[in-house]
Amino acid sequence: MKLNVLGCAGTFPSADSPCSSYLLRHDGYTLMIDAGNGSLGALQKVVDLLDVDAVVLSHLHADHCVDLAAYSYARRFHPAKPGRLPVYGPKGTQDRLCQIFDTRPRDGLEEVYDFHTVTPGRIELGPFTLDLAQTNHPIECNAIRVSAGGRSLTYSADSAASDDLVALAQGSDLFLCEATWLDGTPVPPNVHMRASEAGEHATKADVGRLLLIHTISYQDDQQALDEASRTFAGPLGLAVAGASYAV
Ligand SMILES: [Zn+2]
Ligand SMILES: [Zn+2]
């Protein structure tokens, strides 16, 4: 499968990256995971505006879902009149998107999106098998392992340290692991990981390659890499918005 990083900035966009959004393509099927602010623009650099077969949302924090509001206009008024797009998200996804419009009743979103509620477990979408596990985060959030063609990628979504995440990622060829914070700074518990913890998770899960995601632009990327490299000895890098990766 092929991965395009549409955005990987943590919490707010950076000068070079939208917030979280990842495109996975295999066998002619295009799956979008998360739709953070700015991702709709980046999407159009990779595929046609309408060339998305399904969207999966890890959770409903703004930096992971708000561009589905903008995307609803693109699909609703497009002259090609596309069919409803399957959207898989936690309980309350439709209401969360309606809040962005601040309209009641539900602004006809179900005419554009076909909403499905996900819980930890397995779903099949086109050629992809997705396994979801709840993360350690203040709201319901699922990490997602995607498998296709004998290869696998695990996306941590947002998570503080989590044994369930380690189990989900076990043996993945590629691990996109959040590394929001650096060592040595006080941080709230049970929200995000430090880069060193991302490395620890990658080591415990014995992944083939680790890419740090959800980093914060006012911190030093090189420091994040250095700290992760002390806890993970395998291939390591920072995810780059706009880059593509063969998994
Ligand atoms: Zn986030
Ligand atoms: Zn979050």
PDB file of C-alpha atoms and ligand atoms in Angstrom:
ATOM      1  CA  MET A   1       0.000   0.000   0.000  1.00  0.00           C
ATOM      2  CA  LYS A   2       0.997   3.587  -0.470  1.00  0.00           C
ATOM      3  CA  LEU A   3       0.834   6.229   2.231  1.00  0.00           C
ATOM      4  CA  ASN A   4       0.564   9.947   1.537  1.00  0.00           C
ATOM      5  CA  VAL A   5       0.976  12.186   4.553  1.00  0.00           C
ATOM      6  CA  LEU A   6      -1.502  15.025   3.995  1.00  0.00           C
ATOM      7  CA  GLY A   7      -0.758  16.542   7.371  1.00  0.00           C
ATOM      8  CA  CYS A   8       1.043  15.520  10.535  1.00  0.00           C
ATOM      9  CA  ALA A   9       1.252  18.665  12.669  1.00  0.00           C
ATOM     10  CA  GLY A  10       0.181  18.194  16.257  1.00  0.00           C
ATOM     11  CA  THR A  11      -2.712  20.191  17.693  1.00  0.00           C
ATOM     12  CA  PHE A  12      -2.355  23.171  15.330  1.00  0.00           C
ATOM     13  CA  PRO A  13      -1.015  23.490  11.771  1.00  0.00           C
ATOM     14  CA  SER A  14       2.625  24.350  11.237  1.00  0.00           C
ATOM     15  CA  ALA A  15       3.963  26.551   8.441  1.00  0.00           C
ATOM     16  CA  ASP A  16       4.674  23.388   6.486  1.00  0.00           C
ATOM     17  CA  SER A  17       1.939  20.986   7.510  1.00  0.00           C
ATOM     18  CA  PRO A  18      -1.811  20.740   8.004  1.00  0.00           C
ATOM     19  CA  CYS A  19      -3.063  18.880  11.047  1.00  0.00           C
ATOM     20  CA  SER A  20      -3.433  15.096  11.075  1.00  0.00           C
ATOM     21  CA  SER A  21      -4.574  13.381   7.893  1.00  0.00           C
ATOM     22  CA  TYR A  22      -3.225  10.318   6.111  1.00  0.00           C
ATOM     23  CA  LEU A  23      -4.180   8.848   2.754  1.00  0.00           C
ATOM     24  CA  LEU A  24      -3.732   5.139   2.130  1.00  0.00           C
ATOM     25  CA  ARG A  25      -4.149   3.647  -1.332  1.00  0.00           C
ATOM     26  CA  HIS A  26      -4.128   0.039  -2.460  1.00  0.00           C
ATOM     27  CA  ASP A  27      -5.761  -1.831  -5.341  1.00  0.00           C
ATOM     28  CA  GLY A  28      -7.458   1.338  -6.601  1.00  0.00           C
ATOM     29  CA  TYR A  29      -9.077   2.073  -3.225  1.00  0.00           C
ATOM     30  CA  THR A  30      -8.408   5.324  -1.376  1.00  0.00           C
ATOM     31  CA  LEU A  31      -8.840   5.523   2.374  1.00  0.00           C
ATOM     32  CA  MET A  32      -8.489   8.762   4.303  1.00  0.00           C
ATOM     33  CA  ILE A  33      -7.633   8.546   7.978  1.00  0.00           C
ATOM     34  CA  ASP A  34      -8.445  11.713   9.907  1.00  0.00           C
ATOM     35  CA  ALA A  35      -9.194  15.083   8.362  1.00  0.00           C
ATOM     36  CA  GLY A  36      -7.434  17.754  10.389  1.00  0.00           C
ATOM     37  CA  ASN A  37      -7.405  21.443   9.517  1.00  0.00           C
ATOM     38  CA  GLY A  38      -5.867  22.088   6.123  1.00  0.00           C
ATOM     39  CA  SER A  39      -5.958  18.503   4.927  1.00  0.00           C
ATOM     40  CA  LEU A  40      -8.562  19.117   2.226  1.00  0.00           C
ATOM     41  CA  GLY A  41      -6.111  21.313   0.322  1.00  0.00           C
ATOM     42  CA  ALA A  42      -3.334  18.759   0.647  1.00  0.00           C
ATOM     43  CA  LEU A  43      -5.682  15.999  -0.512  1.00  0.00           C
ATOM     44  CA  GLN A  44      -6.090  17.711  -3.875  1.00  0.00           C
ATOM     45  CA  LYS A  45      -2.355  17.615  -4.493  1.00  0.00           C
ATOM     46  CA  VAL A  46      -2.514  13.816  -4.403  1.00  0.00           C
ATOM     47  CA  VAL A  47      -5.885  12.723  -5.795  1.00  0.00           C
ATOM     48  CA  ASP A  48      -8.960  14.263  -7.342  1.00  0.00           C
ATOM     49  CA  LEU A  49     -11.193  16.084  -4.866  1.00  0.00           C
ATOM     50  CA  LEU A  50     -13.801  13.326  -5.067  1.00  0.00           C
ATOM     51  CA  ASP A  51     -11.429  10.362  -5.243  1.00  0.00           C
ATOM     52  CA  VAL A  52     -11.883   9.170  -1.665  1.00  0.00           C
ATOM     53  CA  ASP A  53     -13.678   5.880  -1.018  1.00  0.00           C
ATOM     54  CA  ALA A  54     -14.013   6.097   2.768  1.00  0.00           C
ATOM     55  CA  VAL A  55     -12.924   8.197   5.743  1.00  0.00           C
ATOM     56  CA  VAL A  56     -12.035   6.877   9.178  1.00  0.00           C
ATOM     57  CA  LEU A  57     -11.753   9.272  12.110  1.00  0.00           C
ATOM     58  CA  SER A  58      -9.653   8.299  15.103  1.00  0.00           C
ATOM     59  CA  HIS A  59     -11.412  10.801  17.346  1.00  0.00           C
ATOM     60  CA  LEU A  60     -13.333  14.032  17.376  1.00  0.00           C
ATOM     61  CA  HIS A  61     -10.759  16.586  18.488  1.00  0.00           C
ATOM     62  CA  ALA A  62     -10.737  19.461  16.017  1.00  0.00           C
ATOM     63  CA  ASP A  63      -7.233  18.813  14.715  1.00  0.00           C
ATOM     64  CA  HIS A  64      -8.393  15.401  13.462  1.00  0.00           C
ATOM     65  CA  CYS A  65     -11.842  16.038  11.995  1.00  0.00           C
ATOM     66  CA  VAL A  66     -12.759  19.643  11.154  1.00  0.00           C
ATOM     67  CA  ASP A  67     -12.024  19.495   7.433  1.00  0.00           C
ATOM     68  CA  LEU A  68     -14.925  17.085   6.961  1.00  0.00           C
ATOM     69  CA  ALA A  69     -17.111  20.166   7.441  1.00  0.00           C
ATOM     70  CA  ALA A  70     -15.446  21.929   4.514  1.00  0.00           C
ATOM     71  CA  TYR A  71     -15.398  18.704   2.508  1.00  0.00           C
ATOM     72  CA  SER A  72     -19.174  18.395   2.869  1.00  0.00           C
ATOM     73  CA  TYR A  73     -19.580  21.576   0.798  1.00  0.00           C
ATOM     74  CA  ALA A  74     -17.179  20.283  -1.837  1.00  0.00           C
ATOM     75  CA  ARG A  75     -19.181  17.087  -2.233  1.00  0.00           C
ATOM     76  CA  ARG A  76     -22.665  18.566  -1.818  1.00  0.00           C
ATOM     77  CA  PHE A  77     -22.312  21.142  -4.571  1.00  0.00           C
ATOM     78  CA  HIS A  78     -19.900  19.369  -6.915  1.00  0.00           C
ATOM     79  CA  PRO A  79     -21.356  19.133 -10.433  1.00  0.00           C
ATOM     80  CA  ALA A  80     -20.430  15.454 -10.619  1.00  0.00           C
ATOM     81  CA  LYS A  81     -22.954  14.825  -7.815  1.00  0.00           C
ATOM     82  CA  PRO A  82     -20.983  12.173  -5.954  1.00  0.00           C
ATOM     83  CA  GLY A  83     -22.751   9.597  -3.830  1.00  0.00           C
ATOM     84  CA  ARG A  84     -22.636   9.522  -0.067  1.00  0.00           C
ATOM     85  CA  LEU A  85     -19.140   9.031   1.338  1.00  0.00           C
ATOM     86  CA  PRO A  86     -18.811   6.414   4.089  1.00  0.00           C
ATOM     87  CA  VAL A  87     -17.460   8.036   7.269  1.00  0.00           C
ATOM     88  CA  TYR A  88     -16.424   5.788  10.152  1.00  0.00           C
ATOM     89  CA  GLY A  89     -15.958   7.542  13.462  1.00  0.00           C
ATOM     90  CA  PRO A  90     -16.608   7.352  17.184  1.00  0.00           C
ATOM     91  CA  LYS A  91     -20.104   7.742  18.592  1.00  0.00           C
ATOM     92  CA  GLY A  92     -21.284  11.319  18.039  1.00  0.00           C
ATOM     93  CA  THR A  93     -19.356  11.994  14.841  1.00  0.00           C
ATOM     94  CA  GLN A  94     -22.329  13.473  12.978  1.00  0.00           C
ATOM     95  CA  ASP A  95     -23.250  15.754  15.867  1.00  0.00           C
ATOM     96  CA  ARG A  96     -19.637  16.857  16.236  1.00  0.00           C
ATOM     97  CA  LEU A  97     -19.499  17.952  12.603  1.00  0.00           C
ATOM     98  CA  CYS A  98     -22.845  19.718  12.963  1.00  0.00           C
ATOM     99  CA  GLN A  99     -21.382  21.731  15.835  1.00  0.00           C
ATOM    100  CA  ILE A 100     -18.848  23.141  13.409  1.00  0.00           C
ATOM    101  CA  PHE A 101     -21.665  24.559  11.271  1.00  0.00           C
ATOM    102  CA  ASP A 102     -23.595  25.655  14.352  1.00  0.00           C
ATOM    103  CA  THR A 103     -26.834  24.678  12.675  1.00  0.00           C
ATOM    104  CA  ARG A 104     -29.749  22.582  13.810  1.00  0.00           C
ATOM    105  CA  PRO A 105     -31.194  20.247  12.790  1.00  0.00           C
ATOM    106  CA  ARG A 106     -28.403  18.278  11.279  1.00  0.00           C
ATOM    107  CA  ASP A 107     -27.766  20.412   8.193  1.00  0.00           C
ATOM    108  CA  GLY A 108     -28.462  17.494   5.875  1.00  0.00           C
ATOM    109  CA  LEU A 109     -25.018  16.031   6.484  1.00  0.00           C
ATOM    110  CA  GLU A 110     -26.439  12.535   6.059  1.00  0.00           C
ATOM    111  CA  GLU A 111     -27.111  13.474   2.418  1.00  0.00           C
ATOM    112  CA  VAL A 112     -23.345  13.822   1.942  1.00  0.00           C
ATOM    113  CA  TYR A 113     -21.914  11.338   4.412  1.00  0.00           C
ATOM    114  CA  ASP A 114     -22.960   7.820   5.318  1.00  0.00           C
ATOM    115  CA  PHE A 115     -22.057   7.699   9.021  1.00  0.00           C
ATOM    116  CA  HIS A 116     -20.929   4.514  10.740  1.00  0.00           C
ATOM    117  CA  THR A 117     -20.021   4.297  14.426  1.00  0.00           C
ATOM    118  CA  VAL A 118     -16.807   2.442  15.213  1.00  0.00           C
ATOM    119  CA  THR A 119     -15.649   0.816  18.414  1.00  0.00           C
ATOM    120  CA  PRO A 120     -12.442  -1.109  19.114  1.00  0.00           C
ATOM    121  CA  GLY A 121     -12.351  -4.200  16.910  1.00  0.00           C
ATOM    122  CA  ARG A 122     -12.056  -5.006  13.215  1.00  0.00           C
ATOM    123  CA  ILE A 123     -13.611  -3.481  10.117  1.00  0.00           C
ATOM    124  CA  GLU A 124     -12.987  -4.257   6.456  1.00  0.00           C
ATOM    125  CA  LEU A 125     -12.929  -1.432   3.915  1.00  0.00           C
ATOM    126  CA  GLY A 126     -12.178  -2.352   0.310  1.00  0.00           C
ATOM    127  CA  PRO A 127      -8.809  -4.140   0.299  1.00  0.00           C
ATOM    128  CA  PHE A 128      -7.953  -2.898   3.795  1.00  0.00           C
ATOM    129  CA  THR A 129      -8.391  -4.663   7.105  1.00  0.00           C
ATOM    130  CA  LEU A 130      -8.523  -2.176   9.974  1.00  0.00           C
ATOM    131  CA  ASP A 131      -8.008  -3.129  13.599  1.00  0.00           C
ATOM    132  CA  LEU A 132      -8.862  -0.461  16.141  1.00  0.00           C
ATOM    133  CA  ALA A 133      -7.796  -0.179  19.770  1.00  0.00           C
ATOM    134  CA  GLN A 134      -8.740   2.520  22.248  1.00  0.00           C
ATOM    135  CA  THR A 135      -5.922   4.853  23.169  1.00  0.00           C
ATOM    136  CA  ASN A 136      -5.030   6.716  26.348  1.00  0.00           C
ATOM    137  CA  HIS A 137      -6.567  10.133  25.611  1.00  0.00           C
ATOM    138  CA  PRO A 138      -9.158  12.396  27.288  1.00  0.00           C
ATOM    139  CA  ILE A 139     -11.920  11.484  24.819  1.00  0.00           C
ATOM    140  CA  GLU A 140     -12.762   8.274  22.965  1.00  0.00           C
ATOM    141  CA  CYS A 141      -9.951   7.747  20.476  1.00  0.00           C
ATOM    142  CA  ASN A 142      -8.882   4.725  18.447  1.00  0.00           C
ATOM    143  CA  ALA A 143      -5.447   3.824  17.177  1.00  0.00           C
ATOM    144  CA  ILE A 144      -5.736   2.102  13.802  1.00  0.00           C
ATOM    145  CA  ARG A 145      -3.740  -0.761  12.330  1.00  0.00           C
ATOM    146  CA  VAL A 146      -4.223  -1.039   8.576  1.00  0.00           C
ATOM    147  CA  SER A 147      -3.272  -4.228   6.742  1.00  0.00           C
ATOM    148  CA  ALA A 148      -3.292  -4.954   3.021  1.00  0.00           C
ATOM    149  CA  GLY A 149      -1.217  -7.000   0.610  1.00  0.00           C
ATOM    150  CA  GLY A 150       0.668  -8.680   3.443  1.00  0.00           C
ATOM    151  CA  ARG A 151       1.900  -5.378   4.891  1.00  0.00           C
ATOM    152  CA  SER A 152       0.746  -3.362   7.865  1.00  0.00           C
ATOM    153  CA  LEU A 153       0.871   0.163   9.214  1.00  0.00           C
ATOM    154  CA  THR A 154      -0.191   1.291  12.669  1.00  0.00           C
ATOM    155  CA  TYR A 155      -1.316   4.850  13.362  1.00  0.00           C
ATOM    156  CA  SER A 156      -1.246   5.766  17.031  1.00  0.00           C
ATOM    157  CA  ALA A 157      -3.722   8.621  16.651  1.00  0.00           C
ATOM    158  CA  ASP A 158      -3.479  10.662  19.878  1.00  0.00           C
ATOM    159  CA  SER A 159      -2.364   8.721  22.908  1.00  0.00           C
ATOM    160  CA  ALA A 160      -0.378   8.834  26.076  1.00  0.00           C
ATOM    161  CA  ALA A 161       1.554   5.673  26.915  1.00  0.00           C
ATOM    162  CA  SER A 162      -0.601   2.609  26.267  1.00  0.00           C
ATOM    163  CA  ASP A 163      -0.038  -1.146  26.449  1.00  0.00           C
ATOM    164  CA  ASP A 164      -3.018  -1.589  24.125  1.00  0.00           C
ATOM    165  CA  LEU A 165      -1.242   0.538  21.532  1.00  0.00           C
ATOM    166  CA  VAL A 166       1.886  -1.603  21.824  1.00  0.00           C
ATOM    167  CA  ALA A 167      -0.227  -4.727  21.311  1.00  0.00           C
ATOM    168  CA  LEU A 168      -1.973  -3.249  18.299  1.00  0.00           C
ATOM    169  CA  ALA A 169       1.273  -2.151  16.656  1.00  0.00           C
ATOM    170  CA  GLN A 170       3.095  -5.452  17.291  1.00  0.00           C
ATOM    171  CA  GLY A 171       5.238  -6.328  14.272  1.00  0.00           C
ATOM    172  CA  SER A 172       3.915  -3.525  12.050  1.00  0.00           C
ATOM    173  CA  ASP A 173       6.055  -2.667   9.045  1.00  0.00           C
ATOM    174  CA  LEU A 174       5.495   1.035   9.689  1.00  0.00           C
ATOM    175  CA  PHE A 175       4.489   2.756  12.915  1.00  0.00           C
ATOM    176  CA  LEU A 176       3.211   6.322  12.781  1.00  0.00           C
ATOM    177  CA  CYS A 177       3.500   7.241  16.426  1.00  0.00           C
ATOM    178  CA  GLU A 178       2.613  10.516  18.008  1.00  0.00           C
ATOM    179  CA  ALA A 179       5.476  12.377  19.670  1.00  0.00           C
ATOM    180  CA  THR A 180       3.809  15.535  20.852  1.00  0.00           C
ATOM    181  CA  TRP A 181       6.183  16.434  23.636  1.00  0.00           C
ATOM    182  CA  LEU A 182       9.870  16.399  24.509  1.00  0.00           C
ATOM    183  CA  ASP A 183      11.644  15.214  27.622  1.00  0.00           C
ATOM    184  CA  GLY A 184      12.176  17.562  30.515  1.00  0.00           C
ATOM    185  CA  THR A 185       8.997  19.601  30.284  1.00  0.00           C
ATOM    186  CA  PRO A 186       6.025  19.164  32.628  1.00  0.00           C
ATOM    187  CA  VAL A 187       2.994  17.846  30.735  1.00  0.00           C
ATOM    188  CA  PRO A 188      -0.526  16.785  31.723  1.00  0.00           C
ATOM    189  CA  PRO A 189      -1.009  13.027  32.242  1.00  0.00           C
ATOM    190  CA  ASN A 190      -2.951  10.723  29.928  1.00  0.00           C
ATOM    191  CA  VAL A 191      -3.047  13.013  26.885  1.00  0.00           C
ATOM    192  CA  HIS A 192       0.015  12.608  24.650  1.00  0.00           C
ATOM    193  CA  MET A 193       3.414  10.928  24.448  1.00  0.00           C
ATOM    194  CA  ARG A 194       6.901  12.304  24.472  1.00  0.00           C
ATOM    195  CA  ALA A 195       9.208  11.372  21.582  1.00  0.00           C
ATOM    196  CA  SER A 196      11.152   9.096  23.930  1.00  0.00           C
ATOM    197  CA  GLU A 197       7.936   7.234  24.744  1.00  0.00           C
ATOM    198  CA  ALA A 198       7.167   6.851  21.043  1.00  0.00           C
ATOM    199  CA  GLY A 199      10.552   5.157  20.718  1.00  0.00           C
ATOM    200  CA  GLU A 200       9.801   2.916  23.692  1.00  0.00           C
ATOM    201  CA  HIS A 201       6.492   1.871  22.154  1.00  0.00           C
ATOM    202  CA  ALA A 202       8.187   1.156  18.815  1.00  0.00           C
ATOM    203  CA  THR A 203      10.801  -0.997  20.552  1.00  0.00           C
ATOM    204  CA  LYS A 204       8.231  -2.951  22.561  1.00  0.00           C
ATOM    205  CA  ALA A 205       6.096  -3.467  19.444  1.00  0.00           C
ATOM    206  CA  ASP A 206       9.142  -4.526  17.386  1.00  0.00           C
ATOM    207  CA  VAL A 207       8.076  -2.440  14.394  1.00  0.00           C
ATOM    208  CA  GLY A 208      10.021  -2.242  11.151  1.00  0.00           C
ATOM    209  CA  ARG A 209      10.175   1.533  10.962  1.00  0.00           C
ATOM    210  CA  LEU A 210       9.081   4.428  13.149  1.00  0.00           C
ATOM    211  CA  LEU A 211       7.895   7.778  11.863  1.00  0.00           C
ATOM    212  CA  LEU A 212       7.190  10.448  14.467  1.00  0.00           C
ATOM    213  CA  ILE A 213       3.968  12.378  13.966  1.00  0.00           C
ATOM    214  CA  HIS A 214       1.874  14.997  15.770  1.00  0.00           C
ATOM    215  CA  THR A 215       4.943  17.043  16.656  1.00  0.00           C
ATOM    216  CA  ILE A 216       4.585  20.666  17.730  1.00  0.00           C
ATOM    217  CA  SER A 217       6.094  23.377  15.562  1.00  0.00           C
ATOM    218  CA  TYR A 218       7.498  25.485  18.401  1.00  0.00           C
ATOM    219  CA  GLN A 219       9.591  22.551  19.559  1.00  0.00           C
ATOM    220  CA  ASP A 220      12.804  21.278  18.001  1.00  0.00           C
ATOM    221  CA  ASP A 221      12.265  18.408  15.549  1.00  0.00           C
ATOM    222  CA  GLN A 222      15.875  17.311  15.833  1.00  0.00           C
ATOM    223  CA  GLN A 223      15.517  17.011  19.600  1.00  0.00           C
ATOM    224  CA  ALA A 224      12.447  14.810  19.071  1.00  0.00           C
ATOM    225  CA  LEU A 225      14.460  12.566  16.756  1.00  0.00           C
ATOM    226  CA  ASP A 226      17.392  12.442  19.165  1.00  0.00           C
ATOM    227  CA  GLU A 227      15.161  11.508  22.092  1.00  0.00           C
ATOM    228  CA  ALA A 228      13.324   8.810  20.117  1.00  0.00           C
ATOM    229  CA  SER A 229      16.622   7.386  18.863  1.00  0.00           C
ATOM    230  CA  ARG A 230      17.719   6.750  22.458  1.00  0.00           C
ATOM    231  CA  THR A 231      14.790   4.386  22.951  1.00  0.00           C
ATOM    232  CA  PHE A 232      14.416   2.878  19.464  1.00  0.00           C
ATOM    233  CA  ALA A 233      17.358   1.498  17.517  1.00  0.00           C
ATOM    234  CA  GLY A 234      15.547   0.763  14.247  1.00  0.00           C
ATOM    235  CA  PRO A 235      14.873   2.974  11.204  1.00  0.00           C
ATOM    236  CA  LEU A 236      13.485   6.266  12.444  1.00  0.00           C
ATOM    237  CA  GLY A 237      12.341   9.533  10.934  1.00  0.00           C
ATOM    238  CA  LEU A 238       9.925  12.403  11.153  1.00  0.00           C
ATOM    239  CA  ALA A 239       6.842  12.156   8.982  1.00  0.00           C
ATOM    240  CA  VAL A 240       6.838  14.891   6.344  1.00  0.00           C
ATOM    241  CA  ALA A 241       3.657  16.511   5.094  1.00  0.00           C
ATOM    242  CA  GLY A 242       3.339  16.033   1.350  1.00  0.00           C
ATOM    243  CA  ALA A 243       5.632  13.006   1.311  1.00  0.00           C
ATOM    244  CA  SER A 244       4.609   9.542   0.174  1.00  0.00           C
ATOM    245  CA  TYR A 245       5.831   6.247   1.541  1.00  0.00           C
ATOM    246  CA  ALA A 246       5.623   2.702   0.191  1.00  0.00           C
ATOM    247  CA  VAL A 247       4.521   0.437   3.015  1.00  0.00           C
TER     248      VAL A 247
HETATM  249 ZN    ZN B   1      -4.318  15.695  17.933  1.00  0.00          ZN
HETATM  250 ZN    ZN B   2      -6.731  14.493  20.474  1.00  0.00          ZN
END
